[in-house]
Coordinates of C-alpha atoms and ligand atoms in Angstrom, one line a residue:
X1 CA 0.0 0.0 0.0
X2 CA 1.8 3.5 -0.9
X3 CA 1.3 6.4 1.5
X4 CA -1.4 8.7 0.8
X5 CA 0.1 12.2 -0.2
X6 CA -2.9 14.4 -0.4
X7 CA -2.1 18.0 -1.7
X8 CA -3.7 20.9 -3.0
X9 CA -0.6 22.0 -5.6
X10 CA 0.1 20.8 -8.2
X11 CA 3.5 22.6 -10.3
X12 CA 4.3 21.6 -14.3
X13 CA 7.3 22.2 -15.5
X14 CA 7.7 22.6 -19.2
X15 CA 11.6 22.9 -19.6
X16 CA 11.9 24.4 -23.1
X17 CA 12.9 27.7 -24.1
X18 CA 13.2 29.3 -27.9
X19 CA 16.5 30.4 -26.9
X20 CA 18.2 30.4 -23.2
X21 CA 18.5 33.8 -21.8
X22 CA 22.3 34.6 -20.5
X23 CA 21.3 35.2 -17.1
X24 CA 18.9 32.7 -16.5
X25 CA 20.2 28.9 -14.5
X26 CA 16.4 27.6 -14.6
X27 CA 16.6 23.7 -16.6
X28 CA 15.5 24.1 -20.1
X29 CA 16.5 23.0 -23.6
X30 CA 16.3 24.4 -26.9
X31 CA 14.3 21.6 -27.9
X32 CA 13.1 21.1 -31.2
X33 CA 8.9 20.9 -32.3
X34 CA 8.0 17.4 -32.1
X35 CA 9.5 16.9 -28.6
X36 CA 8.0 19.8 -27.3
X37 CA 4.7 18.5 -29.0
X38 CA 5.2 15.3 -27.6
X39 CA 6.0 16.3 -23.7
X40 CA 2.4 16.8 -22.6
X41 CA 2.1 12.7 -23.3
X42 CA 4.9 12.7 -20.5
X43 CA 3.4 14.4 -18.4
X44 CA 0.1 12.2 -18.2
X45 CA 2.3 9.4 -17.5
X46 CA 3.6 10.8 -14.8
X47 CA 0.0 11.9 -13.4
X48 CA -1.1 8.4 -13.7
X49 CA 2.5 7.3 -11.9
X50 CA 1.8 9.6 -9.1
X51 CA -1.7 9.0 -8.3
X52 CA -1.1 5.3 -8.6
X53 CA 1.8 5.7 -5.3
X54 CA -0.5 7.6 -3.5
X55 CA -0.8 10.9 -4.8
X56 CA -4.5 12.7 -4.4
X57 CA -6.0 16.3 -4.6
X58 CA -8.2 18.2 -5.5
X59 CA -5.6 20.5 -6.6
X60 CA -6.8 23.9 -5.3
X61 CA -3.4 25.6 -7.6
X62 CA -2.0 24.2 -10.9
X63 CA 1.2 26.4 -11.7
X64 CA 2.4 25.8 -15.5
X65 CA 5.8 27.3 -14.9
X66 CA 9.4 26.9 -16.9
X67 CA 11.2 27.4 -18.8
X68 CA 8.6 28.6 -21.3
X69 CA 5.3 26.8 -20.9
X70 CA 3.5 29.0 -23.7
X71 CA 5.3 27.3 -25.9
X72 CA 2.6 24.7 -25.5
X73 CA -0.3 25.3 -27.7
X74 CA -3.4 25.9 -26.0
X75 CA -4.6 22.4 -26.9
X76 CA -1.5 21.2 -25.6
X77 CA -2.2 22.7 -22.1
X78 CA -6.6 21.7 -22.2
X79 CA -5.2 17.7 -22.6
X80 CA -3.2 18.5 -19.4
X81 CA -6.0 19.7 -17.4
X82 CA -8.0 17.2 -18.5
X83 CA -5.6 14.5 -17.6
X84 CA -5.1 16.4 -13.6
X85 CA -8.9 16.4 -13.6
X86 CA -9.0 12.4 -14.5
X87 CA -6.0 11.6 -11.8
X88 CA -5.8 14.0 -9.1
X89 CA -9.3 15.9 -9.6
X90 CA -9.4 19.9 -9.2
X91 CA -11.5 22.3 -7.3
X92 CA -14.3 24.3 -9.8
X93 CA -12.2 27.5 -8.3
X94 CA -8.6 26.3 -8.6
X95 CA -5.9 28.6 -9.8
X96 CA -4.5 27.9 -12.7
X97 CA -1.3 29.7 -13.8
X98 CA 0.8 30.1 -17.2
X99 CA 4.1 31.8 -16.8
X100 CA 4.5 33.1 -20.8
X101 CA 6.8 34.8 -22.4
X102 CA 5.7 37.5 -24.4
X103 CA 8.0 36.6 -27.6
X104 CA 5.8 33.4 -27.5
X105 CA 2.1 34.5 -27.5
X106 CA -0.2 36.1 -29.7
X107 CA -3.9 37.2 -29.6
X108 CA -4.9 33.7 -30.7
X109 CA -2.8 31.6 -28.2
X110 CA -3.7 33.7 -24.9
X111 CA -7.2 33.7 -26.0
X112 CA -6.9 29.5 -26.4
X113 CA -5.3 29.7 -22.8
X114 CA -8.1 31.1 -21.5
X115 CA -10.7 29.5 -22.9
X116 CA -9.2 26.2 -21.7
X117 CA -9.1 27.5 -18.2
X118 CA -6.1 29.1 -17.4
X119 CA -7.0 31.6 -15.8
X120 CA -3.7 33.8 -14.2
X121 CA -1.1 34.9 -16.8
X122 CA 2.5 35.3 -15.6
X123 CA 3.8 37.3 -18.3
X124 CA 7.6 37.4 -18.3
X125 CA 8.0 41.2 -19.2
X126 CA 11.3 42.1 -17.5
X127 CA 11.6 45.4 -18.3
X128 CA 10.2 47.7 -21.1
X129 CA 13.7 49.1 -21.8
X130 CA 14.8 48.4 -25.5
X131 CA 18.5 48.3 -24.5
X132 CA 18.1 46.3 -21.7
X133 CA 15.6 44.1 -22.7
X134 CA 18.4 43.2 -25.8
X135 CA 21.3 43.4 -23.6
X136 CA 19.0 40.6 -21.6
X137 CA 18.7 38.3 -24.4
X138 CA 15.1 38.7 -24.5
X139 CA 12.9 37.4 -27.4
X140 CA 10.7 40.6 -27.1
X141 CA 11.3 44.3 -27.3
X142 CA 9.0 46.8 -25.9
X143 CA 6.5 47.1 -28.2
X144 CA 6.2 43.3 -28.1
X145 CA 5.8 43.1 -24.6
X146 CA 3.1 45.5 -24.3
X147 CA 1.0 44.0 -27.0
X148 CA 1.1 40.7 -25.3
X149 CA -0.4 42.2 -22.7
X150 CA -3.3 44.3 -24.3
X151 CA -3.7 40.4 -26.0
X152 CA -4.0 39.0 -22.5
X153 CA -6.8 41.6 -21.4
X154 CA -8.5 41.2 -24.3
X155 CA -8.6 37.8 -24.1
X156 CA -10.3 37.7 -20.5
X157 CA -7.5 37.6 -18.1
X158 CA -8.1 39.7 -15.2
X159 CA -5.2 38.5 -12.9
X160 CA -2.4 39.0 -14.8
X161 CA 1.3 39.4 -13.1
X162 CA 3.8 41.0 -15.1
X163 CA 8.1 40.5 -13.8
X164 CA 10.1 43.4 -13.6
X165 CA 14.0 43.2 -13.3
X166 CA 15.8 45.5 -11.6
X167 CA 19.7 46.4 -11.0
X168 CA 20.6 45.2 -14.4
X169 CA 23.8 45.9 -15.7
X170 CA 24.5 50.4 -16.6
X171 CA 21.2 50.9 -15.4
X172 CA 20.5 54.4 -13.9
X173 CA 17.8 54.9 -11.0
X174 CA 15.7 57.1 -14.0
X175 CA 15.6 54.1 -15.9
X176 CA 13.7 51.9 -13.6
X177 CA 11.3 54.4 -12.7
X178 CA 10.9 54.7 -16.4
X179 CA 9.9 51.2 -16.1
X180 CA 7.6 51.3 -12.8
X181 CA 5.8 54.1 -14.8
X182 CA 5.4 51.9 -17.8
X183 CA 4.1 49.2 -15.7
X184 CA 1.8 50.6 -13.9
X185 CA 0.0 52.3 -17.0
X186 CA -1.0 48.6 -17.4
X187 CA -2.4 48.2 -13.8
X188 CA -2.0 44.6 -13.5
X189 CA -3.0 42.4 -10.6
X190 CA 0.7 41.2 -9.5
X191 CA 4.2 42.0 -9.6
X192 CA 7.1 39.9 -9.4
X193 CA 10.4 42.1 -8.7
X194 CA 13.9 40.6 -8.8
X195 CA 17.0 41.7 -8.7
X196 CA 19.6 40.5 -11.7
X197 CA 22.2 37.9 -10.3
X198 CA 25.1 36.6 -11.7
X199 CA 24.4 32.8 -11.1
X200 CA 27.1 29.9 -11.7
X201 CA 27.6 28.5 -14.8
X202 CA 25.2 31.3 -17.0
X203 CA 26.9 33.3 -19.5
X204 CA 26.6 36.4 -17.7
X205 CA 28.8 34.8 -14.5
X206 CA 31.4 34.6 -17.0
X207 CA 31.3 37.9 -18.1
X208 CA 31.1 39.1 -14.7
X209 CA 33.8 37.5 -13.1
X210 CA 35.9 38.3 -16.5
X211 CA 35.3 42.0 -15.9
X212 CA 33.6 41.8 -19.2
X213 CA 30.5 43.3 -17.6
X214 CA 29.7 45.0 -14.2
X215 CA 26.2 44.4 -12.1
X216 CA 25.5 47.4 -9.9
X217 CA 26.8 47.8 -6.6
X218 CA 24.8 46.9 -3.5
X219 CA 23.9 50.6 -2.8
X220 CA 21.8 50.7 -5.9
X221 CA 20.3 47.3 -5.5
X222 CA 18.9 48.7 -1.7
X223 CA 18.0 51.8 -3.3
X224 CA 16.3 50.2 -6.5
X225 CA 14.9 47.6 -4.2
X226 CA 13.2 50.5 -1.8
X227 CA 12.3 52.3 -4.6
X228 CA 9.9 49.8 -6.1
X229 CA 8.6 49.3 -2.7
X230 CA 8.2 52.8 -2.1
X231 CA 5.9 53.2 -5.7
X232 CA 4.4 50.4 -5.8
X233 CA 2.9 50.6 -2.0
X234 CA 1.7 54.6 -3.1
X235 CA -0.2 52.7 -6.0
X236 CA -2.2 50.4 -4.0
X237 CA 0.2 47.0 -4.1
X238 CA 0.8 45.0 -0.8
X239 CA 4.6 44.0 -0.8
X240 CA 3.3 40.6 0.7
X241 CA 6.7 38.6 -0.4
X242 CA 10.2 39.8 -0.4
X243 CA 10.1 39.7 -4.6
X244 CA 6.4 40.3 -4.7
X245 CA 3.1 42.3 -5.0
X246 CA -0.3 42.5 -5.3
X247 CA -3.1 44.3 -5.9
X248 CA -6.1 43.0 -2.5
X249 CA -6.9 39.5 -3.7
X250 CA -4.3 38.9 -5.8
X251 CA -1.5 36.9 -3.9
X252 CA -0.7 34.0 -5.6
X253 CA -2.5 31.2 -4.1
X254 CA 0.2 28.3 -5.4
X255 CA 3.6 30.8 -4.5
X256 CA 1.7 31.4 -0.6
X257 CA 1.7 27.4 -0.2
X258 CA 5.4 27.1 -0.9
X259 CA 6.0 29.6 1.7
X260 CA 4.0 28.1 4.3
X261 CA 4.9 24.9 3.7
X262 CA 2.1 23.1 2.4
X263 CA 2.3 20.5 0.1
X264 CA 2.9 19.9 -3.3
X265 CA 3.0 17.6 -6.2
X266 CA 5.7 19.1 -9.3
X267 CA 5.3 17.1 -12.4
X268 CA 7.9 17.2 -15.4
X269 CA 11.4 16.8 -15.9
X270 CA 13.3 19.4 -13.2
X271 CA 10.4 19.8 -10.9
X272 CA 10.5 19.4 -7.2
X273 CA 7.7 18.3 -4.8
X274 CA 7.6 18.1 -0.9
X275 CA 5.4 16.3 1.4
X276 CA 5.0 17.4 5.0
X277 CA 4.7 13.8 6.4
X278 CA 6.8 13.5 9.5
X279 CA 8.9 16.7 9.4
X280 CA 8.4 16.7 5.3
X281 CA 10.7 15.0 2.6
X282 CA 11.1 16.9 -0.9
X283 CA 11.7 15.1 -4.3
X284 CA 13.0 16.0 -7.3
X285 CA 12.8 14.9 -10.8
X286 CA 16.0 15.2 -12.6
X287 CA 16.6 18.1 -15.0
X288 CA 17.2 15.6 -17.9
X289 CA 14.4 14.6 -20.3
X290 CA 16.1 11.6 -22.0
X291 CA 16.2 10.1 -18.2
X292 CA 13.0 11.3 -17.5
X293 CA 11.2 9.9 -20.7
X294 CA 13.1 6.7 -19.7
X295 CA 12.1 6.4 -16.6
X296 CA 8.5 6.9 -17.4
X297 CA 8.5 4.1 -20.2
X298 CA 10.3 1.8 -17.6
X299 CA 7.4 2.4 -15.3
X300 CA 10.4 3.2 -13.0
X301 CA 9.8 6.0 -10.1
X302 CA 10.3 9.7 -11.9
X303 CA 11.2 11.4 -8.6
X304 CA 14.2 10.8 -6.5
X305 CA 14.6 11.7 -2.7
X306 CA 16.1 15.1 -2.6
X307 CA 15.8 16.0 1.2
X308 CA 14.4 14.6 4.5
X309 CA 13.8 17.2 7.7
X310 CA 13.6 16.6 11.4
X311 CA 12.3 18.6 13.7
X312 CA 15.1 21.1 14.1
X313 CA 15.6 21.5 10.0
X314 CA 11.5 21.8 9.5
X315 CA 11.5 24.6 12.4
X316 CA 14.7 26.1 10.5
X317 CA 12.8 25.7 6.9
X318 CA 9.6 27.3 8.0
X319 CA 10.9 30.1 9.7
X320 CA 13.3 30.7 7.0
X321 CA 10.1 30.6 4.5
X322 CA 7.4 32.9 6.8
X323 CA 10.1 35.3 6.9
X324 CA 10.2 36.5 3.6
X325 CA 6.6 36.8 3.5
X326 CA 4.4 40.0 5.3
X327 CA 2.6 37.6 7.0
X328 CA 5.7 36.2 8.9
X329 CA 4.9 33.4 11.5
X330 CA 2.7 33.9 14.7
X331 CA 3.9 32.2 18.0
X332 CA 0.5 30.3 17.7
X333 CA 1.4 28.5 14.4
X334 CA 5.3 27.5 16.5
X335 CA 3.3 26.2 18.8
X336 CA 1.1 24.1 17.0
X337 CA 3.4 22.5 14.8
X338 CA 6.7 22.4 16.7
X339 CA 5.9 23.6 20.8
X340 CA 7.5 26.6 20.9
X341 CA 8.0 30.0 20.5
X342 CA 10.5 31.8 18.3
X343 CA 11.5 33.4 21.3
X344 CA 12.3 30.3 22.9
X345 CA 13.6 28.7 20.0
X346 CA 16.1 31.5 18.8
X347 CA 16.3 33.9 21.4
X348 CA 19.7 35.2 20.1
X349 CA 18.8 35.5 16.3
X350 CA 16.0 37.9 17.5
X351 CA 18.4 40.3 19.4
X352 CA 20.6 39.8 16.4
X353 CA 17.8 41.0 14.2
X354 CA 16.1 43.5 16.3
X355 CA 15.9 46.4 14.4
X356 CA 14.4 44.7 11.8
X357 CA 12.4 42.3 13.4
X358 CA 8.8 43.2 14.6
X359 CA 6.8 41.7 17.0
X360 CA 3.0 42.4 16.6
X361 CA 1.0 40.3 19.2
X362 CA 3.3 37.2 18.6
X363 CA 3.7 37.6 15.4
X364 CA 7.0 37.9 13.8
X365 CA 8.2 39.6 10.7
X366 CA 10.4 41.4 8.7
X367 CA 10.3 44.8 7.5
X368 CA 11.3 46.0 3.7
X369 CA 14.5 47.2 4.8
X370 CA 14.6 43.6 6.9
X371 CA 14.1 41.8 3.6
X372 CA 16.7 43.7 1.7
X373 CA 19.7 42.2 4.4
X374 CA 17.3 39.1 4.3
X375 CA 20.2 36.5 3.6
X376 CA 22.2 38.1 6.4
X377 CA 19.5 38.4 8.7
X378 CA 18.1 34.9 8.6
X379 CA 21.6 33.1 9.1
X380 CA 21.5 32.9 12.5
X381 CA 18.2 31.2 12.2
X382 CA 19.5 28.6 10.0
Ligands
SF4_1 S1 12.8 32.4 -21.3 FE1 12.8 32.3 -19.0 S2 13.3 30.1 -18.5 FE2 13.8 30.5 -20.6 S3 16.0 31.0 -20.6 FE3 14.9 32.9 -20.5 S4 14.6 33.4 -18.4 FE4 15.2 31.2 -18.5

């Protein structure tokens, strides 16, 4: 008998891109037509594979994310829900997400999504800065990435979340409010802010540590990062995550249960899961498609232990993930799940973090300026 895993999430990951960005260290392949055609057949396998060890929903969130899901035709994506509906089963209100890149869509395509039932666009704008935009390897310009938005409003989406880059590489404080401007003339639901990094192994890493190229310093990352808070709070958004906004309502239901540690199912080659059975275990499928398909036809198991948590790691992990969001933790939710306070379990981190560190009738969180040290802050948690 497997154990039942019941969980409300479910995350797809669709690991092909048109062409890989320089920056970007998410898995995906330039993969040619037919295999991206033929992925969605994968991923049904692996539905049927999960729900047969144990795996149950409804799913209450289903988060297409990549890599560059719209490169799936809308077809593509309605035999996918259909397949979660026949295996796992959905809610009638579920969430259902699309991260898109808007060098990928037309009118035609983000109307099909949404008549299938997607029904939140994550539109992968970055900027609307020609120069940077190019210097980003992006598919789209500026022009291009506005019209896919006007396509996705007039194709019905009303909770659309657009991502803005910040501290890219020569770019003046003007700039990016050139950019919050721009964005906000489009008044969408959500905002997903991050800050450019040079990760390992990405084209850019190698021109950064060559001195080919030069990221700002940290004194314009805290004052871009304080600046986007700063507009985006006068124009109505709650800062409810370190890296993101939203407009009253509009908090991503599928990002929220990451944070708080609920659980979830990630289908696809390169996705992770985690499962809060004892302390919680998280999975992983490799990022490799050949292995995956392989595994799959093998009726072999797709996912492959990636981490298992005692008490004092799970108490570490969730306060670690409640941090970075406004919410925080409440002393309540400690003491439900692990019988104690944070006071009592980290009494030094909390002197350590003090001035950043509120206390609002047991519960804990960071402020803005908190976030922006957050990876020096949290340390002594960990
Ligand atoms: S389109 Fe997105 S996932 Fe693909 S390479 Fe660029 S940033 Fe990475």
């Amino acid at each position: 008998m497997p154990d039942l895993r019941q969980t409300s999430a479910l995350y797809i990951h669709i690991p092909f891109c048109r062409r890989k960005c320089p920056y970007c260290d998410f898995y995906s392949e330039e993969a040619c037509e037919a295999t991206i055609q033929n992925y969605p057949d994968l991923l049904k396998q692996h539905l049927a594979w999960a729900t047969e060890h144990g795996w149950s929903g409804p799913v209450d969130s289903i988060y297409f994310g990549g890599g560059t899901p719209s490169l799936l035709t809308p077809e593509a994506i309605a035999g996918i829900l259909q397949a979660v509906e026949q295996t796992l089963g959905r809610t009638q209100e579920a969430e259902v997400t699309i991260e898109a890149n808007p060098g990928t869509v037309s009118q035609q395509s983000l109307t099909g999504y949404r008549s299938v039932g997607v029904n939140r666009l994550s539109l992968g704008l970055q900027s609307c800065n020609n120069n940077h935009l190019a210097h980003l390897g992006r598919l789209h310009n500026r022009q291009e990435g506005l019209n896919a938005f006007y396509w996705a409003r007039s194709a019905g989406f009303d909770n659309i979340s657009l991502d803005l880059m910040f501290a890219l590489p020569g770019q003046t404080a003007a700039e990016l409010e050139d950019d919050l401007r721009s964005y906000l003339d489009l008044a969408p639901e959500h905002l997903s802010c991050y800050g450019l990094t040079a990760e390992p192994e990405t084209p850019f890493h190698q021109k950064v540590t060559s001195g080919e190229m030069f990221l700002p310093d940290e004194d314009f990352y805290a004052d871009a990062f304080m600046l986007i808070h700063e507009h985006l709070a006068t124009a109505g958004y709650e800062h409810y995550e370190i890296a993101n906004y939203a407009r009253k309502g509009y908090a991503c239901r599928h990002n929220l249960g990451y944070w708080q540690r609920r659980p979830y199912l990630g289908i696809g080659a390169g996705a992770h899961s985690f499962y809060p059975d004892h302390w919680g275990s998280r999975q992983e499928v490799p990022s490799d498609l050949t292995a995956y398909r392989q595994a799959l036809h093998d009726r072999q198991e797709p996912m492959r232990l990636l981490e298992t948590f005692d008490r004092e790691s799970a108490l570490r992990e969730t306060i670690y993930l409640a941090l970075r969001t406004r919410h925080g933790i409440t002393d309540t939710e400690l003491q439900q799940r692990f019988g104690c306070t944070l006071q009592e379990a980290f009494p030094e981190a909390i002197v350590a973090s003090a001035q950043w560190l509120a206390n609002d009738n047991g519960r804990w969180s960071l402020s803005p300026s908190g976030w922006l040290l957050f990876d020096r802050l949290i340390l002594p948690f960990l």
